[in-house]
Coordinates of C-alpha atoms in Angstrom, one line a residue:
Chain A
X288 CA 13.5 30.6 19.6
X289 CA 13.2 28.8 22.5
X290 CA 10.9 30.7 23.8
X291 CA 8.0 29.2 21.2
X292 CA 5.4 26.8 21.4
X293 CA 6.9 23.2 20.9
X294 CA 5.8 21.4 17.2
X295 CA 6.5 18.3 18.8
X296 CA 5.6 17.6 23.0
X297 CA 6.9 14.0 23.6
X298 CA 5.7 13.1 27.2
X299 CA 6.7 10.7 29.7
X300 CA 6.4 7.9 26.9
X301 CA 7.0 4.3 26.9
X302 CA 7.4 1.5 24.7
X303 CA 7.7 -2.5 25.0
X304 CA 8.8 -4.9 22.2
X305 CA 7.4 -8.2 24.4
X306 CA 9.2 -7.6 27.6
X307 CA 11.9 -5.4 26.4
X308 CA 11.4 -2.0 27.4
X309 CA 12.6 0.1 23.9
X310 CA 11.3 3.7 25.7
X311 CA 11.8 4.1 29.0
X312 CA 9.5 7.5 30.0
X313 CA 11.2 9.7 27.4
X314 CA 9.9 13.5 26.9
X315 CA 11.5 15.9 24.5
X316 CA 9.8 19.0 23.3
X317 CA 10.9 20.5 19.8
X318 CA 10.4 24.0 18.7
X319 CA 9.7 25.2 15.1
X320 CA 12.9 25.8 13.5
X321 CA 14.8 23.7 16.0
X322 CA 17.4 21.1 15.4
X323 CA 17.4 17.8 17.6
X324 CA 20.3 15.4 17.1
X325 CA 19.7 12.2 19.0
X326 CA 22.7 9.8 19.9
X327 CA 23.0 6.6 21.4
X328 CA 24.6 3.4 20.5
X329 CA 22.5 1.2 19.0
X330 CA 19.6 -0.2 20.7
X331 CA 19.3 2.7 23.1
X332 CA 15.8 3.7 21.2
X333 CA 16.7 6.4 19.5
X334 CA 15.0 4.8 16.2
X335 CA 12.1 3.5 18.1
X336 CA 12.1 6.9 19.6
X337 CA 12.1 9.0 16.0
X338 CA 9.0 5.9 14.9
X339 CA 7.5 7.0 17.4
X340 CA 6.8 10.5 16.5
X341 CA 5.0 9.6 13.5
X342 CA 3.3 6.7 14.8
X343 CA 5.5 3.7 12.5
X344 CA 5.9 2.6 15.9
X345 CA 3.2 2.8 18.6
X346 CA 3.7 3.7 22.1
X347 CA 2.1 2.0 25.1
X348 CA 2.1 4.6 27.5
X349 CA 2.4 8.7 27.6
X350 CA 1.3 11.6 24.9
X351 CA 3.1 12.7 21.9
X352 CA 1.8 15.9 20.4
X353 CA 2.7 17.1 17.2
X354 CA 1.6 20.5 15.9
X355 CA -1.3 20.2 18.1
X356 CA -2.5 16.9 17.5
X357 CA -2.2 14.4 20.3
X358 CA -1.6 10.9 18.1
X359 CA -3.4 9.0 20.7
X360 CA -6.6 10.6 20.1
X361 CA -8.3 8.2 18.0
X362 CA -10.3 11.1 16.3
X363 CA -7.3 12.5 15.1
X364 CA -6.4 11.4 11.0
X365 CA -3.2 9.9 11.5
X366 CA -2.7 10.1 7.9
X367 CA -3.1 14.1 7.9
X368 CA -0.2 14.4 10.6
X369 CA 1.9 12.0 8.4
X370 CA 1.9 14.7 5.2
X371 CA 3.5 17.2 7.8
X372 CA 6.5 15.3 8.5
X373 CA 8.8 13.5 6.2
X374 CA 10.6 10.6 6.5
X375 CA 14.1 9.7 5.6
X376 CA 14.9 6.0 6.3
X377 CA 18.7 4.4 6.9
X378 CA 17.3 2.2 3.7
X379 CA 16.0 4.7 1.4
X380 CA 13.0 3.1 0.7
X381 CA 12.8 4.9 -2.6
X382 CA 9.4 3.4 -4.8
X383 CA 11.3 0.9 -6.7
X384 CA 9.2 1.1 -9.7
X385 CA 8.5 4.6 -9.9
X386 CA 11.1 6.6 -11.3
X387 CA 13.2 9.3 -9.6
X388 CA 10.4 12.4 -10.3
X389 CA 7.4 9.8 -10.0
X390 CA 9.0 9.0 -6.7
X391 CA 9.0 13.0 -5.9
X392 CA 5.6 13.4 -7.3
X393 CA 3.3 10.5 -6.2
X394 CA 2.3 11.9 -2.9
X395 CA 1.9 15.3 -3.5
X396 CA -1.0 14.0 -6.8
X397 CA -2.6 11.4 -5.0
X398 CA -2.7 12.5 -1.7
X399 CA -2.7 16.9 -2.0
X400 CA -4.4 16.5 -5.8
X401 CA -1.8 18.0 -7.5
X402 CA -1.9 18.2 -11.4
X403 CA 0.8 16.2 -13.0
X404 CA 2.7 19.5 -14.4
X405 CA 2.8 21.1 -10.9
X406 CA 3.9 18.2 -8.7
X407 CA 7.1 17.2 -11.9
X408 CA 7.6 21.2 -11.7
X409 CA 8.0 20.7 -7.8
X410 CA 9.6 17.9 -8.1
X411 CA 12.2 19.2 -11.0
X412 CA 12.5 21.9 -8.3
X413 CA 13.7 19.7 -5.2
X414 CA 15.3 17.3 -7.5
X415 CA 17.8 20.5 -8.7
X416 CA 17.8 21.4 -4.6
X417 CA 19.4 17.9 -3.9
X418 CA 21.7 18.3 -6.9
X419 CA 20.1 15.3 -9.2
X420 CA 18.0 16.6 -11.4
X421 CA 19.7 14.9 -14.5
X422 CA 18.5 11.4 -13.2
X423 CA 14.7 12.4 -13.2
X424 CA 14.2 9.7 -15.5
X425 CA 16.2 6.9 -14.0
X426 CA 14.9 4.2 -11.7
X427 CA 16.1 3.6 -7.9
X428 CA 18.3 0.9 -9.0
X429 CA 20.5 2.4 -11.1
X430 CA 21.4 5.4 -8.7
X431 CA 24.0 4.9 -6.3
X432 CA 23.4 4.8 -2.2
X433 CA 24.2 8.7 -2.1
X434 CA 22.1 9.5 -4.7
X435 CA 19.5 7.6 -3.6
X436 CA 19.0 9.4 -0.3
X437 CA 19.1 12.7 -1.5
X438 CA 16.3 11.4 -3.5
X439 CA 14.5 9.8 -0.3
X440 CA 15.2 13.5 1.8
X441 CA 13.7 15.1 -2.1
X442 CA 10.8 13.1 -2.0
X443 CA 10.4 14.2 1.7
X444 CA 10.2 17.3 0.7
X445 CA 7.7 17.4 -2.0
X446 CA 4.7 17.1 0.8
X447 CA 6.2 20.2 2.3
X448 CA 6.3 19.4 5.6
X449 CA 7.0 21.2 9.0
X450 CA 9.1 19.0 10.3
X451 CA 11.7 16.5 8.7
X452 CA 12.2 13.0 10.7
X453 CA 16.3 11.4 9.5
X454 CA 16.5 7.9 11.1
X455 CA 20.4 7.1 10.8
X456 CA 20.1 8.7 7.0
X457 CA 23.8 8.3 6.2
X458 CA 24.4 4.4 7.7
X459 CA 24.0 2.3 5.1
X460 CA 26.2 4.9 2.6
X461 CA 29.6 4.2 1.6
X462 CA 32.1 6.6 3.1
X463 CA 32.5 8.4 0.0
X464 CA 28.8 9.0 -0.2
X465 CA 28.5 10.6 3.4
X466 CA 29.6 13.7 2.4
X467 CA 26.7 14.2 -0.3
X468 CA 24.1 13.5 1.6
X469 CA 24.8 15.2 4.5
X470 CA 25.7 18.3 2.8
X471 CA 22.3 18.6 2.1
X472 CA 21.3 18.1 5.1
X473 CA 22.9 21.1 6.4
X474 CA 21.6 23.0 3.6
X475 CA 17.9 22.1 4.7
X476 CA 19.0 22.8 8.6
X477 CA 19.5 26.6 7.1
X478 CA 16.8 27.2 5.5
X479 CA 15.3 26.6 9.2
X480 CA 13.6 23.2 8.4
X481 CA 12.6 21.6 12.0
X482 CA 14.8 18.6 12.1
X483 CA 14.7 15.4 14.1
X484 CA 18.0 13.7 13.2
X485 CA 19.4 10.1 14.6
X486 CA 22.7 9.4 13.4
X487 CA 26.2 8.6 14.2
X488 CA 27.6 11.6 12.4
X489 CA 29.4 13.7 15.2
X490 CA 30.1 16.4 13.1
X491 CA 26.9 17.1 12.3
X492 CA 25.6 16.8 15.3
X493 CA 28.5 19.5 16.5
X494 CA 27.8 21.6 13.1
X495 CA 24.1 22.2 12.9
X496 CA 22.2 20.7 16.4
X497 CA 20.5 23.1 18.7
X498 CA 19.9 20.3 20.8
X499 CA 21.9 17.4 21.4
X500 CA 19.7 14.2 23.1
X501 CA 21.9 11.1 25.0
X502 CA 20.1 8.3 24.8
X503 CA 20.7 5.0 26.6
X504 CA 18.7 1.8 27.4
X505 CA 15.5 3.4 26.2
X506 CA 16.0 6.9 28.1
X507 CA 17.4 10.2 27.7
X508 CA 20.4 10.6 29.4
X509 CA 21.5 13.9 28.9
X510 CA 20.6 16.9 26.9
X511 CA 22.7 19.7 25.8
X512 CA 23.9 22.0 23.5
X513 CA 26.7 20.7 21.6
X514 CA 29.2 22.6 23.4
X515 CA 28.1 21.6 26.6
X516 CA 27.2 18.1 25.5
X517 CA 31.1 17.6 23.5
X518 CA 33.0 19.7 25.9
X519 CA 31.8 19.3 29.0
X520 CA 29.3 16.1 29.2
X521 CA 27.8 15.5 32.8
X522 CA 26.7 12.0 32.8
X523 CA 29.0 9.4 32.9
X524 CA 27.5 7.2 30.3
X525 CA 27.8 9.7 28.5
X526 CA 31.5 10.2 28.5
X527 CA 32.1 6.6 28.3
X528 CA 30.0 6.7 24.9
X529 CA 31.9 10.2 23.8
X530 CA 35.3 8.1 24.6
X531 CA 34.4 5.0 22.4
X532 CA 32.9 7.1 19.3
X533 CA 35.6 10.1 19.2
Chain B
X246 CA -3.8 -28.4 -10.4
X247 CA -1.5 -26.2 -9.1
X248 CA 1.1 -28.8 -7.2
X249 CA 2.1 -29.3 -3.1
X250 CA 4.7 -26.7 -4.2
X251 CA 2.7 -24.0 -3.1
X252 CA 2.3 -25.8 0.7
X253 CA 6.3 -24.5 1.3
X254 CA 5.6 -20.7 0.7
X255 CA 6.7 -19.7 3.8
X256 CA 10.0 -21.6 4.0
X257 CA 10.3 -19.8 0.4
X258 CA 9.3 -16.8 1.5
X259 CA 12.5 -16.9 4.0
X260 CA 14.8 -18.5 1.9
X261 CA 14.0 -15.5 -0.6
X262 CA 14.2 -13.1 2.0
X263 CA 17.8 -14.1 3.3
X264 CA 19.3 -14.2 -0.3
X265 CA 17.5 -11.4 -1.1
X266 CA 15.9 -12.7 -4.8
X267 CA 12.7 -11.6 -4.7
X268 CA 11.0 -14.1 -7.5
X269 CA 8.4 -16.6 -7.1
X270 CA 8.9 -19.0 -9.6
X271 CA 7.4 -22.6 -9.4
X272 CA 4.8 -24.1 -11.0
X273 CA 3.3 -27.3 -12.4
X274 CA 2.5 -25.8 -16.3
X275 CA 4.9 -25.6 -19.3
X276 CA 8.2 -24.6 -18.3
X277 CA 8.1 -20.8 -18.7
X278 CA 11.6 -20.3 -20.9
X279 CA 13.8 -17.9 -19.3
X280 CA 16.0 -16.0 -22.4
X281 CA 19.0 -16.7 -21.1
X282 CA 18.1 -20.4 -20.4
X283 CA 19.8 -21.6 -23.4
X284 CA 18.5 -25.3 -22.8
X285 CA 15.2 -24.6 -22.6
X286 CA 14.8 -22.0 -25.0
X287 CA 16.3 -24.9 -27.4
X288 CA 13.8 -27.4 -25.5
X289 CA 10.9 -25.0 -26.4
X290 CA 11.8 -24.3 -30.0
X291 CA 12.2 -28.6 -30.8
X292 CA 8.7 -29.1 -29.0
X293 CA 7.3 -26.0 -30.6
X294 CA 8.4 -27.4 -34.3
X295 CA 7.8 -30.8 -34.2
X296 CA 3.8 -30.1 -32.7
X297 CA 3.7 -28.2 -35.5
X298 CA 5.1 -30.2 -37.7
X299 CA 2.8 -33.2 -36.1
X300 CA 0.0 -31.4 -36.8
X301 CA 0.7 -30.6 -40.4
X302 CA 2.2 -34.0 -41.0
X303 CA -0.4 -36.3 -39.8
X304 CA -3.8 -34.5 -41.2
X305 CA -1.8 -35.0 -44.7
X306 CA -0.7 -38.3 -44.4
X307 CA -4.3 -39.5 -43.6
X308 CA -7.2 -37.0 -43.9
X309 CA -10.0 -39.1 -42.7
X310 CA -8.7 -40.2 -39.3
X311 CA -6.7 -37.6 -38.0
X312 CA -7.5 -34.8 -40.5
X313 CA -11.7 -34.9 -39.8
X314 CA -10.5 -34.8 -35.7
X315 CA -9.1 -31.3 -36.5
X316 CA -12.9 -30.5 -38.1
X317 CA -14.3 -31.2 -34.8
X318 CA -11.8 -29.6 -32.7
X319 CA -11.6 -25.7 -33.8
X320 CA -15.2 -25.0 -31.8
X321 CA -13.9 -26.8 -28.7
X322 CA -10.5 -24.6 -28.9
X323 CA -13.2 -21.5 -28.5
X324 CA -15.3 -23.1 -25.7
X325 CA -11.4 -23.8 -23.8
X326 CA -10.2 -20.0 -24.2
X327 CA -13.6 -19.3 -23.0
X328 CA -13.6 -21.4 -19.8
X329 CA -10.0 -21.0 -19.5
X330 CA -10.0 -16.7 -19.7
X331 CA -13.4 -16.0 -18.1
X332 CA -12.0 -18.1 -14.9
X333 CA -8.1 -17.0 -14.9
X334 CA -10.1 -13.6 -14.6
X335 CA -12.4 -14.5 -12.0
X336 CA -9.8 -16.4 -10.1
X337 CA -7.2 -13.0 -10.4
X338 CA -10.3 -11.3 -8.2
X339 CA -11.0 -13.8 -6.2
X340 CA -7.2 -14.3 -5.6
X341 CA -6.8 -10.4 -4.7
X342 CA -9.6 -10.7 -1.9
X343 CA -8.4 -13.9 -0.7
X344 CA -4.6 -12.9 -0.8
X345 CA -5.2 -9.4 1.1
X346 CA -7.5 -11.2 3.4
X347 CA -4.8 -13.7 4.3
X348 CA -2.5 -10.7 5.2
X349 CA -5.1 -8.9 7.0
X350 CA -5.1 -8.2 10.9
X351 CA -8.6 -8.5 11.2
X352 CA -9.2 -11.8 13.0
X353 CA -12.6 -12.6 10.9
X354 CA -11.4 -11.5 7.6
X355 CA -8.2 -13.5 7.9
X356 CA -9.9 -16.5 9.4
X357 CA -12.6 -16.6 6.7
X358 CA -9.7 -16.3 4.2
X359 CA -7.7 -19.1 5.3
X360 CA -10.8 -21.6 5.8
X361 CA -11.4 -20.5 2.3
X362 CA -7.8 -21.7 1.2
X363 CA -7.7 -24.9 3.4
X364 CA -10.7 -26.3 2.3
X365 CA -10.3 -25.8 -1.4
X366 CA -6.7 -27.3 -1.3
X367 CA -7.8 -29.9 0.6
X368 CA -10.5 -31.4 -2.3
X369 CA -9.4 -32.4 -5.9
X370 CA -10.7 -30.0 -8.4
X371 CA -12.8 -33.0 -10.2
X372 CA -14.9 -33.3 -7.0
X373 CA -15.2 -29.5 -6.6
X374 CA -16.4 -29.5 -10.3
X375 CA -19.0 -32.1 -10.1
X376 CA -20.1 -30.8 -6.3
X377 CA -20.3 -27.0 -7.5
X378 CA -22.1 -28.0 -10.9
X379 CA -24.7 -29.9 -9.1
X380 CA -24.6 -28.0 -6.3
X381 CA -25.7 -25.0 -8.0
X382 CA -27.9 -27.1 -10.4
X383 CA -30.0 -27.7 -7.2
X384 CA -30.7 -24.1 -6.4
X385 CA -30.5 -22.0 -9.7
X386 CA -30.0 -23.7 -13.7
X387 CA -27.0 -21.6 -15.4
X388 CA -25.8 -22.2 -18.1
X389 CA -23.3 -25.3 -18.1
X390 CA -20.5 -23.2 -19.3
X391 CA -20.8 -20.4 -16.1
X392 CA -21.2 -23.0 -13.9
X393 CA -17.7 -24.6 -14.9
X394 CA -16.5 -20.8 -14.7
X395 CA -17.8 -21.0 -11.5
X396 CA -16.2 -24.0 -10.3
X397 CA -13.1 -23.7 -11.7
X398 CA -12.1 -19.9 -10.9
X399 CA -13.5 -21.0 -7.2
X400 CA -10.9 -23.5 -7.2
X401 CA -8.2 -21.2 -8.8
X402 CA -8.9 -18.3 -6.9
X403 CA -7.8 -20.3 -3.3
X404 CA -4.4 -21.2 -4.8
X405 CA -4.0 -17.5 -6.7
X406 CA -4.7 -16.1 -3.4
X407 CA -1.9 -17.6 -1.5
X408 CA 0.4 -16.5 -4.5
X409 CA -0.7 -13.1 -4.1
X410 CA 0.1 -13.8 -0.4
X411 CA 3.1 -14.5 -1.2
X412 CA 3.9 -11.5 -3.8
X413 CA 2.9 -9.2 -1.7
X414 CA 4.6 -10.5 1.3
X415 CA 7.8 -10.5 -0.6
X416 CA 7.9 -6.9 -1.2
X417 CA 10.1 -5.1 1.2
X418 CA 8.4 -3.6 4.5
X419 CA 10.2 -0.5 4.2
X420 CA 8.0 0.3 1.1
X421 CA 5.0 0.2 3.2
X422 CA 6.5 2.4 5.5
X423 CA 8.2 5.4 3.1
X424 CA 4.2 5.6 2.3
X425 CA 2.8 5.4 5.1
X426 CA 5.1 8.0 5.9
X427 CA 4.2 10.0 3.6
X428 CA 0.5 10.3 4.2
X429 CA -1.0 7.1 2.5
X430 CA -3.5 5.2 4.3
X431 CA -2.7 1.4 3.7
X432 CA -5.2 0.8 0.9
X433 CA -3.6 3.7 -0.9
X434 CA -0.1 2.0 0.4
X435 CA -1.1 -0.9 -1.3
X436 CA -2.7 0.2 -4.4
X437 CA 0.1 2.6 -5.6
X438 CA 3.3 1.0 -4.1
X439 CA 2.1 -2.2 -2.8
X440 CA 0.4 -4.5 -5.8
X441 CA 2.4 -2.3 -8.2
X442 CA 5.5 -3.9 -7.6
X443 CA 4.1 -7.5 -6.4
X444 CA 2.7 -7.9 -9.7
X445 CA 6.3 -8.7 -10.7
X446 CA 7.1 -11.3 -8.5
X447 CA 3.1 -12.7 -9.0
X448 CA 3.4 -12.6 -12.7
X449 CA 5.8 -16.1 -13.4
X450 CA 3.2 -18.3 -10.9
X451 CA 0.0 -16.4 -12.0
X452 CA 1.4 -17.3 -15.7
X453 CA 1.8 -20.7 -14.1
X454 CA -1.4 -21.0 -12.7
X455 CA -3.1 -20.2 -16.5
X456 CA -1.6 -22.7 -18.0
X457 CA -2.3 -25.0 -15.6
X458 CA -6.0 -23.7 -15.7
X459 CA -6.0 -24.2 -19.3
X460 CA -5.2 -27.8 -19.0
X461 CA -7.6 -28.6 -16.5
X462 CA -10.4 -27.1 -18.5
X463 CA -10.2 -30.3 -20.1
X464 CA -12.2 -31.5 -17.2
X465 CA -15.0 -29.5 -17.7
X466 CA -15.7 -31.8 -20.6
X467 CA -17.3 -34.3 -18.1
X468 CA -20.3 -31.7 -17.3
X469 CA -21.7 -30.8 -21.2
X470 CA -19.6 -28.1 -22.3
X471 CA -18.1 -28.8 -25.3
X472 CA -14.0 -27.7 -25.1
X473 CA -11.6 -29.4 -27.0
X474 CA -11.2 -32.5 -25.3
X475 CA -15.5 -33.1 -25.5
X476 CA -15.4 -32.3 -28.8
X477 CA -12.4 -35.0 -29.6
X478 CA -14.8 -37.3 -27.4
X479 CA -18.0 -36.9 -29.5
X480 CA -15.7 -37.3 -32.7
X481 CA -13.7 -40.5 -31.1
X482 CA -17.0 -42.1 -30.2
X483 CA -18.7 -42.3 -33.5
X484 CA -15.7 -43.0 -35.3
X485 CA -13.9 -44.9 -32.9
X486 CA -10.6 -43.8 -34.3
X487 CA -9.8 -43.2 -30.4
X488 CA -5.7 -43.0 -31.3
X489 CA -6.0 -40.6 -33.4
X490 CA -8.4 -38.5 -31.8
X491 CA -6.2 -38.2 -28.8
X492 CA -3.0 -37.8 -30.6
X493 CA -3.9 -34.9 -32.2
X494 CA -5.6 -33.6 -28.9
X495 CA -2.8 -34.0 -27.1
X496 CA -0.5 -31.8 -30.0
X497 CA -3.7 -29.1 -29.8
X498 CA -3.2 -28.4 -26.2
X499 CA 0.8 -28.7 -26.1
X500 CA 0.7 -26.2 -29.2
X501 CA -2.0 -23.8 -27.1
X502 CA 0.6 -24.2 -23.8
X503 CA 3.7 -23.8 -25.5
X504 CA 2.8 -20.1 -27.3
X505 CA 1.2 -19.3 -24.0
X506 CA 4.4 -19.9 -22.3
X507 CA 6.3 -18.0 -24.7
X508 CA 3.7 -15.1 -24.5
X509 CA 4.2 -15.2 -20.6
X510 CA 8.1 -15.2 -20.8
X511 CA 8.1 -11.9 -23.0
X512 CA 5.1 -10.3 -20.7
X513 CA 7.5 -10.7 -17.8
X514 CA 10.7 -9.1 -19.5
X515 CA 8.9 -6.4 -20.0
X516 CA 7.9 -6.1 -16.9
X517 CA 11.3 -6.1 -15.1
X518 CA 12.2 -2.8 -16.9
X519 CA 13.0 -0.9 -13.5
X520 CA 14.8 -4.0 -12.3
X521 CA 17.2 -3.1 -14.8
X522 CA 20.8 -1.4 -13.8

């Protein structure tokens, strides 16, 4: 697997906020099928990092190519990239007034003119996949944090994309709800889904990563397998972090 | 006229934001009842009766004052709906443009946008009237009732814009950015996620701002169009039974404001369906 052309070559990339440098020349290269867990604590970039790759955030300096589209080419349709990579946000972000299948179906008929039947029978589909098909009908609101997430990584889905983007997906969840939402998330990693993950969940990380990515103050620190990276870590801000968090 | 509320959006917007209500809800019209405001409901339903009751009562009680002002006034009622729904709809476009031009990033758009707002707020809406009216009388003759459309939805359209601002701004950013996500471009963004859910929050002021547009109509009677007040005018001054005449103009338009309001409050219940847990 390794051995394949990278979906995503991230390049010597920077990013400022004002002064503050939030990327500090990062490169990563993902392969199709592969799974990249990125830790840090919080402010090291990671999220600014993951943004990145589908240009929520831009970068001021380096080349991030994504299934052979360079986003800094100004000729290239940002848009088009977008609907090859979903999205799942620490918020949700679910379309508050849509309800659960409209939130499923609304990209897929606007943006890949789907008919109505074929985008709620894809939806019904994913929404059975993420174990939530009884609450089609409900709005955003009345589902539960859990819920709602399997929801956001459903309505992911629905554009089919290559790759699948999780920025800290199981944060703002009640302990309780973890569980739920990252058992599907291990369920997609199966299937052979490329995944980009940020989170805080170790176990996961330990469970379905190919790659595990240190970051720290904007750069990568280390990167491992999750053997190497929880057994025997190199860097030493790296076992300082390993000490705090396990 | 919509009131110096509107000049403390922003701090609104942030005092929303932290407490995380998401409803605009100010406004210089009728009181817009909320159902479980017991007090006004009450409020609404005394007002409500006794216009009524006033208008019934009085017409009775002496036909040839106050019950030939009522002859006069049906007419005018038409001309006000007129004025009032052909500028509330102008004014809603007008608003849009404005309110997405204020948000853009484009440095002309916004600018043009916000000189557009400033200057507006800055002049009472009498002066606009007789300025536009004149104005365009010097250049092109339309009719007088389009050119009090004109004037007033110009007017309206500045202040709707900066609610529509505000609506839009109070939506949360991550909905923006599950769509953009997704493949949306940011018209599509705001078309199908955007507006969709600002409309809610736009709905109590934009309600506001109708009623309040229904009541200023009765300046329009100054440049020939006949709405209710004009027509209570013409009555008054051949009969000179001015008491009268303005009594019962007075119960017209709190009769025409207080169903309005009442239409407004229901339109917005129904609109907070997904709001619902």
């Amino acid at each position: 697997m390794k051995n394949a052309d990278p979906i995503i070559r991230i390049k010597n990339i920077d990013k400022y906020f004002g002064t503050f440098k939030a990327l500090d020349n990062v490169s990563l290269d993902v392969t199709p099928g592969e799974k990249v867990v990125v830790l840090g604590p919080s402010g090291s970039g990671k999220s600014t990092l993951l943004r990145s790759i589908n240009q929520l955030e831009t970068i001021d300096s380096g080349t991030i190519i994504v299934d052979g589209h360079d986003l800094s080419d100004p000729a290239e349709d940002i848009n088009r990239i977008r609907m090859e990579m979903g999205m799942v946000f620490q918020s949700f972000n679910l379309y508050k007034h849509k309800t659960v299948l409209e939130n499923l179906t609304l990209a897929p008929i606007k943006l890949k003119n789907m008919t109505e039947s074929q985008a709620n029978e894809l939806g019904l589909t994913l929404l059975d996949k993420v174990g939530i098909r009884e609450k089609a009908d409900s709005y955003p609101v009345m589902l539960s944090g859990g819920q709602q997430q399997r929801v956001a990584i459903a309505r992911a889905l629905a554009m089919e994309p290559k790759i699948m983007l999780f920025d800290e997906p199981t944060s703002a969840l009640d302990p309780e709800m973890i569980g739920e939402v990252l058992e599907v998330m291990v369920a997609l990693a199966k299937e052979g889904m490329t995944m980009v993950v940020v989170t805080h969940e170790m176990g996961f990380a330990r469970e379905v990563a190919d790659q595990v990515v240190f970051m720290d103050e904007g750069a990568i620190v280390e990167v491992g397998t999750p053997d190497h990276f929880f057994e025997n870590p190199t860097h030493e801000r790296t076992i300082l972090f390993l000490e705090q968090i396990l | 006229m919509p009131g110096p509320a509107f000049f403390f959006y922003d701090e609104r917007e942030l005092f929303m934001a932290e407490c995380d209500v998401k409803k605009i809800d100010v406004g210089d019209g009728a009181a817009i009842p909320e159902p479980d405001d017991r007090g006004m409901v009450s409020a609404w339903w005394i007002a409500l009766l006794g216009t009524i009751g006033l208008l019934i009562a009085l017409p009775l009680k002496d036909p040839s004052t106050y019950g030939r002002v009522l002859t006069f006034i049906p007419d005018g009622v038409l001309v006000t709906f007129e004025v009032t729904i052909l500028s509330i709809s102008l004014a809603l476009v007008i608003g849009l443009l404005t309110g997405l031009g204020r948000i853009s990033k484009n440095r002309f758009i916004n600018l043009a946008a916000s000189l557009y707002v400033e200057v507006v707020r800055g002049i009472p809406l009498l002066v606009q009237l007789f300025y536009i009216y004149f104005a365009l009388g010097r250049f092109v003759r339309v009719p007088d009732i389009m050119a009090a459309v004109i004037a007033m939805s110009f007017c309206y359209g500045a202040y709707m814009g900066e609610v529509f601002r505000a609506g839009i701004k109070s939506i949360d950013f991550g909905q923006s950015e599950a769509a953009l996500s997704q493949g949306f471009n940011q018209a599509q963004t705001m078309r199908y996620v955007i507006l969709p859910q600002a409309w809610r929050t736009i709905l109590p002021p934009v309600g506001n701002e109708f009623i309040a547009l229904l009541k200023d109509t009765s300046l329009v009677s100054i440049l020939a169009v006949s709405d209710i007040l004009r027509r209570g005018r013409e009555y008054a001054a051949e009969s000179f039974n001015y008491f009268e005449t303005y009594t019962m103009i007075a119960l017209v338009y709190l009769l025409i404001t207080l169903i309005l309001s009442k239409i407004i409050s229901i339109m917005e219940q129904r609109l907070s369906h997904y709001e619902k847990r």
